[in-house]
CSV table of C-alpha atoms and ligand atoms in Angstrom, one decimal:
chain,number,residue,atom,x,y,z
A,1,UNK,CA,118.3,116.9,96.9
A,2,UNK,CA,117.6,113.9,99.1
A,3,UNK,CA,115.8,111.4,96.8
A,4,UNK,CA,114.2,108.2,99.4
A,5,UNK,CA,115.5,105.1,97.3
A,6,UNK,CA,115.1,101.6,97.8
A,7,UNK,CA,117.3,98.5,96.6
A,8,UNK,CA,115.1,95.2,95.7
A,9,UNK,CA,111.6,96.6,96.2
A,10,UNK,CA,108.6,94.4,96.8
A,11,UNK,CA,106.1,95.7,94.7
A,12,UNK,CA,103.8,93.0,95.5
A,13,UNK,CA,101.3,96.0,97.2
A,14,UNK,CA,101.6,98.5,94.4
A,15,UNK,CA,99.9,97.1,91.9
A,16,UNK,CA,96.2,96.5,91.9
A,17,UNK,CA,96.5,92.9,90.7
A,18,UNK,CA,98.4,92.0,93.9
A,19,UNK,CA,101.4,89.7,91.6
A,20,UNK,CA,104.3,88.8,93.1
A,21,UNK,CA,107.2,91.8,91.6
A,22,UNK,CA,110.3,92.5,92.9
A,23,UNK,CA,112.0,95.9,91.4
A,24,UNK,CA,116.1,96.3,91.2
A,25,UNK,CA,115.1,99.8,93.0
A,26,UNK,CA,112.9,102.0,93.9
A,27,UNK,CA,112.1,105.8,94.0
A,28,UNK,CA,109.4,107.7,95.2
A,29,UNK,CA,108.4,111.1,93.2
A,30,UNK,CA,106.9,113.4,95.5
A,31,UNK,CA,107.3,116.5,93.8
A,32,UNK,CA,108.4,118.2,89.8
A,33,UNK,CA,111.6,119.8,90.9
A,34,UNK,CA,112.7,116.2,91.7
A,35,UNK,CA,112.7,115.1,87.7
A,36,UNK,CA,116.3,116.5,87.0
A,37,UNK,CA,117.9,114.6,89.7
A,38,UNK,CA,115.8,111.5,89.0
A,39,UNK,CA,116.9,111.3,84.9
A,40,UNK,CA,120.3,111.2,86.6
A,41,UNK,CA,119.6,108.6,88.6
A,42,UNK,CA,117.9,106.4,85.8
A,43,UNK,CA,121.5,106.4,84.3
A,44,UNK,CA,122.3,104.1,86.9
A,45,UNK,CA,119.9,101.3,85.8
A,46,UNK,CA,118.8,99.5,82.5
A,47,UNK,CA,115.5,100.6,82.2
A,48,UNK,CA,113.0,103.0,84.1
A,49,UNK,CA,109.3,102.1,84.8
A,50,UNK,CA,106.7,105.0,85.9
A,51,UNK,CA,104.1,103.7,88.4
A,52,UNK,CA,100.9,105.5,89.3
A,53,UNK,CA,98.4,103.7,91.0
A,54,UNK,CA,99.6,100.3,89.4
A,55,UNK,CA,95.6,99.8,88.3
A,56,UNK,CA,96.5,98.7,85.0
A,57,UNK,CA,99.7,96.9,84.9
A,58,UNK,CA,100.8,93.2,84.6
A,59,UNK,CA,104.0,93.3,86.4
A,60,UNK,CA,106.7,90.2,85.5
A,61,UNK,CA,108.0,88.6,89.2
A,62,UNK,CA,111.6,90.5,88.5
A,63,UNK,CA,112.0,93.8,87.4
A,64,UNK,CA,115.6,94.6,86.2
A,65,UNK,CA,115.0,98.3,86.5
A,66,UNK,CA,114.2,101.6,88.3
A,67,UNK,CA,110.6,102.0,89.2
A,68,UNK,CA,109.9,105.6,90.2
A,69,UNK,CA,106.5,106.0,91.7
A,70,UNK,CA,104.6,109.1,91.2
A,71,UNK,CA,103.2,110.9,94.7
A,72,UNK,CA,102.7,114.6,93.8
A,73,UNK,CA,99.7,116.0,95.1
A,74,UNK,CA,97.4,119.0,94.7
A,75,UNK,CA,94.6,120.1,92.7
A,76,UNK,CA,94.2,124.0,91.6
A,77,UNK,CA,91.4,125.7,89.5
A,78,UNK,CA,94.4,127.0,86.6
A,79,UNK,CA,91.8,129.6,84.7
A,80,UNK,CA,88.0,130.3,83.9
A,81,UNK,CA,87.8,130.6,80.2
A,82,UNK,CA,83.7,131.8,79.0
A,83,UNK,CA,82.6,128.6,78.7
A,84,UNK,CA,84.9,125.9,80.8
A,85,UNK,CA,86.5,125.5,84.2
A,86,UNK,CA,90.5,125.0,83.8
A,87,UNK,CA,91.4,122.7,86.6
A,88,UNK,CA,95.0,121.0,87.1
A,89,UNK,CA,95.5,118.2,89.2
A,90,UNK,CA,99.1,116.9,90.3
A,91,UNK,CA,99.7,113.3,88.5
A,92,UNK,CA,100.1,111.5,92.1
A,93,UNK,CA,96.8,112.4,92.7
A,94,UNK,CA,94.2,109.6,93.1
A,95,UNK,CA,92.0,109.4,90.5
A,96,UNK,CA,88.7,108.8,92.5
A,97,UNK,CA,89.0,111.6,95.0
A,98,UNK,CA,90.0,114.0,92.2
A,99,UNK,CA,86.8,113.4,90.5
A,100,UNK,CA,84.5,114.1,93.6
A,101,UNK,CA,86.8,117.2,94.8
A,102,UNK,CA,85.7,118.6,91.1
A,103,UNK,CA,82.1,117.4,91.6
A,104,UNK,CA,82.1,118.9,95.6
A,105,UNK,CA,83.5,122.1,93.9
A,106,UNK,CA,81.0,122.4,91.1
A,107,UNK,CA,83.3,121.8,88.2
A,108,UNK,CA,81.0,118.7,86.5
A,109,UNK,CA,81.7,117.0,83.6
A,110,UNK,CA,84.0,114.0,85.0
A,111,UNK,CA,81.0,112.6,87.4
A,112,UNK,CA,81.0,109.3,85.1
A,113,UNK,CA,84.2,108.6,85.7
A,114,UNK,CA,83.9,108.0,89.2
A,115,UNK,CA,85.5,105.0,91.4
A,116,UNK,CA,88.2,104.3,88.4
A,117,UNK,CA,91.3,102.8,90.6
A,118,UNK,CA,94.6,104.9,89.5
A,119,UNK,CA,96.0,108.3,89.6
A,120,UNK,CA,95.4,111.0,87.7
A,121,UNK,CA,98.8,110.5,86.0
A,122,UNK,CA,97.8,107.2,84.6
A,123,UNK,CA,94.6,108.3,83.5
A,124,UNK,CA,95.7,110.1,80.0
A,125,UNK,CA,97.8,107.1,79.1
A,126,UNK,CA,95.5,104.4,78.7
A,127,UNK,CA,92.9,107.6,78.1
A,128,UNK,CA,90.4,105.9,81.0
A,129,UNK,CA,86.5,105.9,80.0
A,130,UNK,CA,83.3,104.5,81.5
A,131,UNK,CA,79.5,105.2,81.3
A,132,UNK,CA,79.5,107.1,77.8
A,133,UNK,CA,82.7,109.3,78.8
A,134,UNK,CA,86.5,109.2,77.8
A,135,UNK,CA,88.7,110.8,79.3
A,136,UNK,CA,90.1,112.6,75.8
A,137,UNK,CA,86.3,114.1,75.8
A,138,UNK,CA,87.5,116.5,79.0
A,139,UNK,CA,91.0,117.1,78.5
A,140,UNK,CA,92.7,120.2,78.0
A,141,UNK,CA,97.0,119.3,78.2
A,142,UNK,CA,99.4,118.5,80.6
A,143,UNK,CA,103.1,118.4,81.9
A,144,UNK,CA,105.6,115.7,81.6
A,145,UNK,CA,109.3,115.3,82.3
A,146,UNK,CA,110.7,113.8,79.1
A,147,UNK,CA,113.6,111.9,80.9
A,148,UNK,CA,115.6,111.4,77.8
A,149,UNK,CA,115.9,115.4,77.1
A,150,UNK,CA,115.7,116.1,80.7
A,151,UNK,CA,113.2,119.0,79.7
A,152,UNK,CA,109.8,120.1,80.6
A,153,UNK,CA,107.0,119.6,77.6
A,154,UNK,CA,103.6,121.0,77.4
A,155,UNK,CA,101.6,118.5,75.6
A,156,UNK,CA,98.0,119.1,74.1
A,157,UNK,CA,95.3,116.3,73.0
A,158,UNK,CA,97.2,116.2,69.4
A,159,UNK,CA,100.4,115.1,70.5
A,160,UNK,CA,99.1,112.8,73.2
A,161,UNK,CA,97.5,111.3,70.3
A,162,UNK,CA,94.4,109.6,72.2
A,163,UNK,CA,92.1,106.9,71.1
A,164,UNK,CA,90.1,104.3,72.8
A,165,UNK,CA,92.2,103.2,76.3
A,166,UNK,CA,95.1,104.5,74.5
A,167,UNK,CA,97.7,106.9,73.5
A,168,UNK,CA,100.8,108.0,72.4
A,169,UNK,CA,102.1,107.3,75.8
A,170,UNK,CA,101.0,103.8,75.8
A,171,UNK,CA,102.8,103.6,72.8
A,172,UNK,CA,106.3,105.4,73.9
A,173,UNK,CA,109.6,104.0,75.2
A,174,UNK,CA,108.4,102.8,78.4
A,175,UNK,CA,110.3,105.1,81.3
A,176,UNK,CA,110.7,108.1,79.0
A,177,UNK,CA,107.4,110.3,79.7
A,178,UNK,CA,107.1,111.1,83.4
A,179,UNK,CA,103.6,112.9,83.3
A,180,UNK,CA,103.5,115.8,86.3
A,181,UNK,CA,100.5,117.5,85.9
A,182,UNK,CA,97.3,116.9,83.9
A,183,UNK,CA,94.4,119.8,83.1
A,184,UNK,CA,90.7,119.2,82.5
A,185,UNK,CA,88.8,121.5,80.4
A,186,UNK,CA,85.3,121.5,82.4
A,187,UNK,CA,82.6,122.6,80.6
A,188,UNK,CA,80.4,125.4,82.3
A,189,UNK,CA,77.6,124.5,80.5
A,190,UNK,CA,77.4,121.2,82.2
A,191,UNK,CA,75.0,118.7,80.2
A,192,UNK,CA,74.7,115.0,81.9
A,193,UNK,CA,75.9,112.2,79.8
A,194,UNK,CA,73.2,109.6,80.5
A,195,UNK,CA,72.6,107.0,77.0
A,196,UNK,CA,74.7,104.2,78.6
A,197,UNK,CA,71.7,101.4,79.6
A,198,UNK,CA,73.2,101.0,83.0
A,199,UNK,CA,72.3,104.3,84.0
A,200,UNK,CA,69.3,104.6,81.7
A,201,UNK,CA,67.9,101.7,84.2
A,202,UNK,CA,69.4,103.5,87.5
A,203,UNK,CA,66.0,103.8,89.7
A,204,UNK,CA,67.8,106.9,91.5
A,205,UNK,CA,68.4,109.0,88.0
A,206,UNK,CA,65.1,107.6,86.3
A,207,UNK,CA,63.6,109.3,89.2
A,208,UNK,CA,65.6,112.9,89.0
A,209,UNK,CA,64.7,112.5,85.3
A,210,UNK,CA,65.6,116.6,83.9
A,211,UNK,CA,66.8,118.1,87.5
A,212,UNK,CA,69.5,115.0,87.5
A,213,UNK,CA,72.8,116.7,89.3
A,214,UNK,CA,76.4,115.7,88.8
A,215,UNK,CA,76.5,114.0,92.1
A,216,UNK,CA,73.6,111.8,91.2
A,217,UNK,CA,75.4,110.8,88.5
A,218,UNK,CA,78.4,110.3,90.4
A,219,UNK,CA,76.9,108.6,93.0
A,220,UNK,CA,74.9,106.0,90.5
A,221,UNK,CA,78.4,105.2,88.7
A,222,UNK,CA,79.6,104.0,92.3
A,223,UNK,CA,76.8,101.8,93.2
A,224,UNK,CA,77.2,100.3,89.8
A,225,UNK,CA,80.5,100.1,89.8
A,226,UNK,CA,81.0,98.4,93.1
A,227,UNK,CA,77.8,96.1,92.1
A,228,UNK,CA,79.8,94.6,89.5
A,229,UNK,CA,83.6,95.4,89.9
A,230,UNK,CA,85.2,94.2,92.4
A,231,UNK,CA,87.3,96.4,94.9
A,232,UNK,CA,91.0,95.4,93.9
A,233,UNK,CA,92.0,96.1,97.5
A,234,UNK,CA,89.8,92.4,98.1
A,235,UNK,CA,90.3,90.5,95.8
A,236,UNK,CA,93.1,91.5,93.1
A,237,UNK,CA,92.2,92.6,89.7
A,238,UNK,CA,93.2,95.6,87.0
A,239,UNK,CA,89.5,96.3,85.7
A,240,UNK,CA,88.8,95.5,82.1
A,241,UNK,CA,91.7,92.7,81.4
A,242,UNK,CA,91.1,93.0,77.6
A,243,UNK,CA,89.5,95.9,75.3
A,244,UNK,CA,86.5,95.8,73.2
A,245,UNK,CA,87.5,94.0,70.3
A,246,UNK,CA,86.3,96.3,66.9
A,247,UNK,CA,85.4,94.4,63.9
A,248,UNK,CA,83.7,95.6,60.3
A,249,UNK,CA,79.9,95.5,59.0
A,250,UNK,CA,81.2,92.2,57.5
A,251,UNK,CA,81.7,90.4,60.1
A,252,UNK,CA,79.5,91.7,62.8
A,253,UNK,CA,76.6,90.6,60.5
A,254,UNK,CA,77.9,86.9,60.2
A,255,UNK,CA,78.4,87.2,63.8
A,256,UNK,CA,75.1,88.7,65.1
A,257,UNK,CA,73.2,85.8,62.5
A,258,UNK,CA,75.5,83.1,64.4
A,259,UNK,CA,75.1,84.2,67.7
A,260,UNK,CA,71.4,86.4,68.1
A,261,UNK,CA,72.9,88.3,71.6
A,262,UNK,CA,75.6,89.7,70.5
A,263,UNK,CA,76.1,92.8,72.3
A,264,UNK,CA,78.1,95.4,69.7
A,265,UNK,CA,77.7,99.0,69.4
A,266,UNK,CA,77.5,100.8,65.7
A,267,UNK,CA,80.6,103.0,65.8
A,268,UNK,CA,81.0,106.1,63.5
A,269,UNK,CA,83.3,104.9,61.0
A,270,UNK,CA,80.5,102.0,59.9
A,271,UNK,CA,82.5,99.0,62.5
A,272,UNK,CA,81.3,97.8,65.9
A,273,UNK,CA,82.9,97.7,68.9
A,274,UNK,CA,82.0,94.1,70.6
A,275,UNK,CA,81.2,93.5,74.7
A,276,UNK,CA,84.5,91.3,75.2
A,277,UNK,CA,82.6,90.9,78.5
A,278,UNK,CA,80.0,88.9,76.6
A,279,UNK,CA,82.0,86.9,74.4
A,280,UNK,CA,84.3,85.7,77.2
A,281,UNK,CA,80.8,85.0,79.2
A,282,UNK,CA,79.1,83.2,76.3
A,283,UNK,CA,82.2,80.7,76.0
A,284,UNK,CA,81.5,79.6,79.9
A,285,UNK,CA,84.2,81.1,81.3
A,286,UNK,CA,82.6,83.5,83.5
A,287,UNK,CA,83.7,82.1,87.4
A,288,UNK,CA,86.3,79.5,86.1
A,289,UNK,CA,89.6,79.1,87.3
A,290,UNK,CA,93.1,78.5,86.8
A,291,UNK,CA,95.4,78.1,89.6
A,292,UNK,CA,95.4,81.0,91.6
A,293,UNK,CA,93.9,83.4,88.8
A,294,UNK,CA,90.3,83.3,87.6
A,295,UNK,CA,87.4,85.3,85.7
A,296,UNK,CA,85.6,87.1,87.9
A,297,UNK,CA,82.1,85.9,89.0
A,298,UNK,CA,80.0,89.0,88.2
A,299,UNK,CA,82.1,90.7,85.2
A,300,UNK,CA,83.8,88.3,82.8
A,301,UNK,CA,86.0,90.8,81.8
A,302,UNK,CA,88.2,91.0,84.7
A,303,UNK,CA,90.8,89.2,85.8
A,304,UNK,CA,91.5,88.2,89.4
A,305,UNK,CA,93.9,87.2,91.5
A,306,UNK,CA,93.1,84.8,94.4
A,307,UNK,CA,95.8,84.5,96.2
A,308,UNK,CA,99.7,84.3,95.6
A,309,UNK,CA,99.5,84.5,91.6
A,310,UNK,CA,102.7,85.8,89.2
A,311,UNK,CA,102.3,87.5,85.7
A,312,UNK,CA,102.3,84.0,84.5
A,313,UNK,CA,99.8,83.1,86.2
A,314,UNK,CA,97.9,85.5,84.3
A,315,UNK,CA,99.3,85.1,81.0
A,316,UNK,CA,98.4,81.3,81.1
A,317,UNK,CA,94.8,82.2,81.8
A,318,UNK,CA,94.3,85.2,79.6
A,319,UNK,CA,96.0,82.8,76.8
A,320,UNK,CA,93.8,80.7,77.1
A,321,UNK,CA,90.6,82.7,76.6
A,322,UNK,CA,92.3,84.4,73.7
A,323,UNK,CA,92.8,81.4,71.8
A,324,UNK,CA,89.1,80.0,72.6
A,325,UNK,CA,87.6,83.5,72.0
A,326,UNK,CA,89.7,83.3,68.4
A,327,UNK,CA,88.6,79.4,67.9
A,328,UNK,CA,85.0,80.5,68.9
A,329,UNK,CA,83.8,83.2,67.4
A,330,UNK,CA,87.0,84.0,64.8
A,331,UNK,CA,87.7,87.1,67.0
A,332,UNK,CA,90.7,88.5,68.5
A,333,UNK,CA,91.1,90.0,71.6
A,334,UNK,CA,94.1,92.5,72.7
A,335,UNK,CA,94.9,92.6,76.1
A,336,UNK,CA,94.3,96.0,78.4
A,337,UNK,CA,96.9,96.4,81.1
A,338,UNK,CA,100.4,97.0,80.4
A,339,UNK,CA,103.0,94.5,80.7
A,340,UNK,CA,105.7,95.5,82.5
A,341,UNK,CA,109.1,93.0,82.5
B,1,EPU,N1,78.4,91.3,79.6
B,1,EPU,C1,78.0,90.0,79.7
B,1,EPU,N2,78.8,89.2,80.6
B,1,EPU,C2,79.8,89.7,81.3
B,1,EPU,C3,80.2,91.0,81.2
B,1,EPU,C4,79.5,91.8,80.3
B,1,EPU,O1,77.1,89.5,79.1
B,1,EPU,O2,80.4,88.9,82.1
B,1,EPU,C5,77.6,92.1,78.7
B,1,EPU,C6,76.8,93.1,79.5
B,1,EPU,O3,75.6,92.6,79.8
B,1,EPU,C7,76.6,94.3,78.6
B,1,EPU,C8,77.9,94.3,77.8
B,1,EPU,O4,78.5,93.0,77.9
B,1,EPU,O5,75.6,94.1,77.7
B,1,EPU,C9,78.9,95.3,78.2
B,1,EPU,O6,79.3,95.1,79.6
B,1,EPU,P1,79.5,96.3,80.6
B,1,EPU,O7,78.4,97.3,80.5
B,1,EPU,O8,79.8,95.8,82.0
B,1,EPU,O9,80.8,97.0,80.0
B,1,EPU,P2,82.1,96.5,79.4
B,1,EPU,O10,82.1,96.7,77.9
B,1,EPU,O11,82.4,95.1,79.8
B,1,EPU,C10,83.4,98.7,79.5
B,1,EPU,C11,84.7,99.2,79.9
B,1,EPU,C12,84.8,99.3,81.4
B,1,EPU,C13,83.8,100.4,81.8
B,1,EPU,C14,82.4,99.9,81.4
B,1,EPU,C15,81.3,100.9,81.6
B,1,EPU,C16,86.4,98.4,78.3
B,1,EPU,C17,87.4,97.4,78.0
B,1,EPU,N3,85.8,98.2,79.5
B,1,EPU,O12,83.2,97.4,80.0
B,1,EPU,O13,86.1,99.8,81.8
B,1,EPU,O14,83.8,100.5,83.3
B,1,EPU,O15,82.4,99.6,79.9
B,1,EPU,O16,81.5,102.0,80.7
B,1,EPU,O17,86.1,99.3,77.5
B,1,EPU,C18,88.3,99.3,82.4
B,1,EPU,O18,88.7,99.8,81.4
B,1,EPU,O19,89.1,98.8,83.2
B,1,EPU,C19,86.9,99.2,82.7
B,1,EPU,C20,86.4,98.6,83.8
């Protein structure tokens, strides 16, 4: 089988943050029965790297391995159990258009989820969540090549060992899991999710109050989104560059008495998860600029690219707000994307 395979890739347009990468070579994955003859090929090079929608990756400006980039496509209703919807979407899928073919077809439950850049592929491996819903909250299993054992393995929400925006997956050998196929367990008895205070203050769902459908919901979480994201295919980015630092009762009280704003959120184990987005905005450097990468004006959170920036780039800047953030406020903060290089 006839494999399309490129030598010194540019990668520059595959990944969301719009960094300069070059990969030693290049293959395109358009369907399963391709994996055997790709884990042979991956003997050929160092290391292999899976790419999906390259939303959440810090590439390095060389790559001295195979990148294989993951097109399948197709999205099938797998099996109606009595109380949820099984549906199965190809991993090359994109994650945005998945979500509104499930909504179109009445299969809710995924509707705050919408407009996340990426494939559905990438989404169980940094386990993707928004507006009160993780991904780990609808799955049901999915299929992955293990390139190492050259074998097909089902995999349930045990061994894919999720957590927040992460996994076992995130944890693996990079290159070993080539994910396939991913399943959704959709619950029939649909119930919106709706606590999250940017949608408690949407006019449009205020205004459907009990009758509020999927597609509202889905349709709120786009104009909010694109109120305060920006679209990566303007102006570079990879969404969230850090995660929500969680810290204990301790010190979110000596915290909250230094710092009256704080935004945190009580988690069940007797923690709190801190807004990142806040901290990093308190410290002024919401707008601010380093070369060609800066914090986004509207989200301090992100990351962007203006123009012509390399992973280092990037580093330098997220390094800095690290070490301030730690200086600051005695927090520290772990960085989102994955770093590939
Ligand atoms: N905030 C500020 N200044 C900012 C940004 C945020 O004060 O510049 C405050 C907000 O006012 C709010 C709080 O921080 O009170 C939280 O902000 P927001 O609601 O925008 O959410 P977030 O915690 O910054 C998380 C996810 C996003 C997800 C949103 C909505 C993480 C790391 N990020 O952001 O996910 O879309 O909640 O659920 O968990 C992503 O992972 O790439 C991502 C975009």
């Amino acid at each position: 089988m006839l494999l399309l395979h490129a030598i010194d890739q540019d990668l520059t347009s595959f990944n969301t943050l719009g960094l300069r990468s070059h990969a030693q070579a290049f293959v395109r994955c358009a369907s399963a029965e391709q994996a055997q003859t790709l884990s042979a090929l991956a003997g050929d090079y160092p290391r292999v790297f899976i790419l999906g929608g390259g939303s959440n990756v810090v590439l390095a400006p060389e790559l001295d391995c195979l990148v294989i980039k993951v097109e399948t496509a197709g999205v099938q209703l797998l099996a109606e159990t009595a109380d949820a919807w099984i549906v199965e979407a190809q991993a090359g899928e994109t994650w945005h258009d998945f979500v509104g073919h499930c909504v179109a077809q009445g299969w809710n439950g995924l509707e705050n989820l919408a407009l996340i850049p990426g494939t559905v592929g990438a989404a169980p491996v940094q386990n993707i969540g928004a507006y009160g819903v993780e991904l780990d909250q609808r799955f049901h299993s999915l299929v992955a090549w293990d390139m190492q054992a050259r074998r097909l393995v089902e995999m349930g929400p045990e061994a894919c060992g999720f957590s927040y925006r992460n996994s076992f997956f995130k944890q693996a050998e990079q290159g070993r899991w080539l994910i396939l196929k991913v399943r959704f367990a959709l619950p029939k008895a649909w119930r919106p999710v709706l606590g999250y205070p940017d949608l408690q203050r949407h006019p449009m769902l205020q205004a459907a109050g009990a009758s509020v459908t999927a597609r509202q919901i889905f349709d709120a979480v786009c104009q909010i989104r694109q109120s305060k994201l920006p679209d990566p295919a303007v102006l570079g980015n990879a969404g969230s560059f850090f995660k929500n630092p969680v810290v204990d009762a301790a010190a979110y009280q000596a915290l909250v008495q230094a710092h009256p704003g704080l935004v945190a959120y009580p988690q069940s184990e007797g923690s709190y998860k801190l807004a990142a987005g806040w901290l990093i905005d308190r410290a002024g450097w919401k707008g601010r600029r380093m070369g060609a990468a800066g914090v986004h004006e509207r989200q301090a959170l992100v990351l962007v690219n203006y123009g012509g920036a390399g992973a280092g780039d990037i580093a330098a800047l997220a390094e800095a707000i690290r070490a301030d953030i730690l200086a600051r406020f005695g927090v520290s903060l772990e960085q989102e994307p994955v770093r590939v290089g």
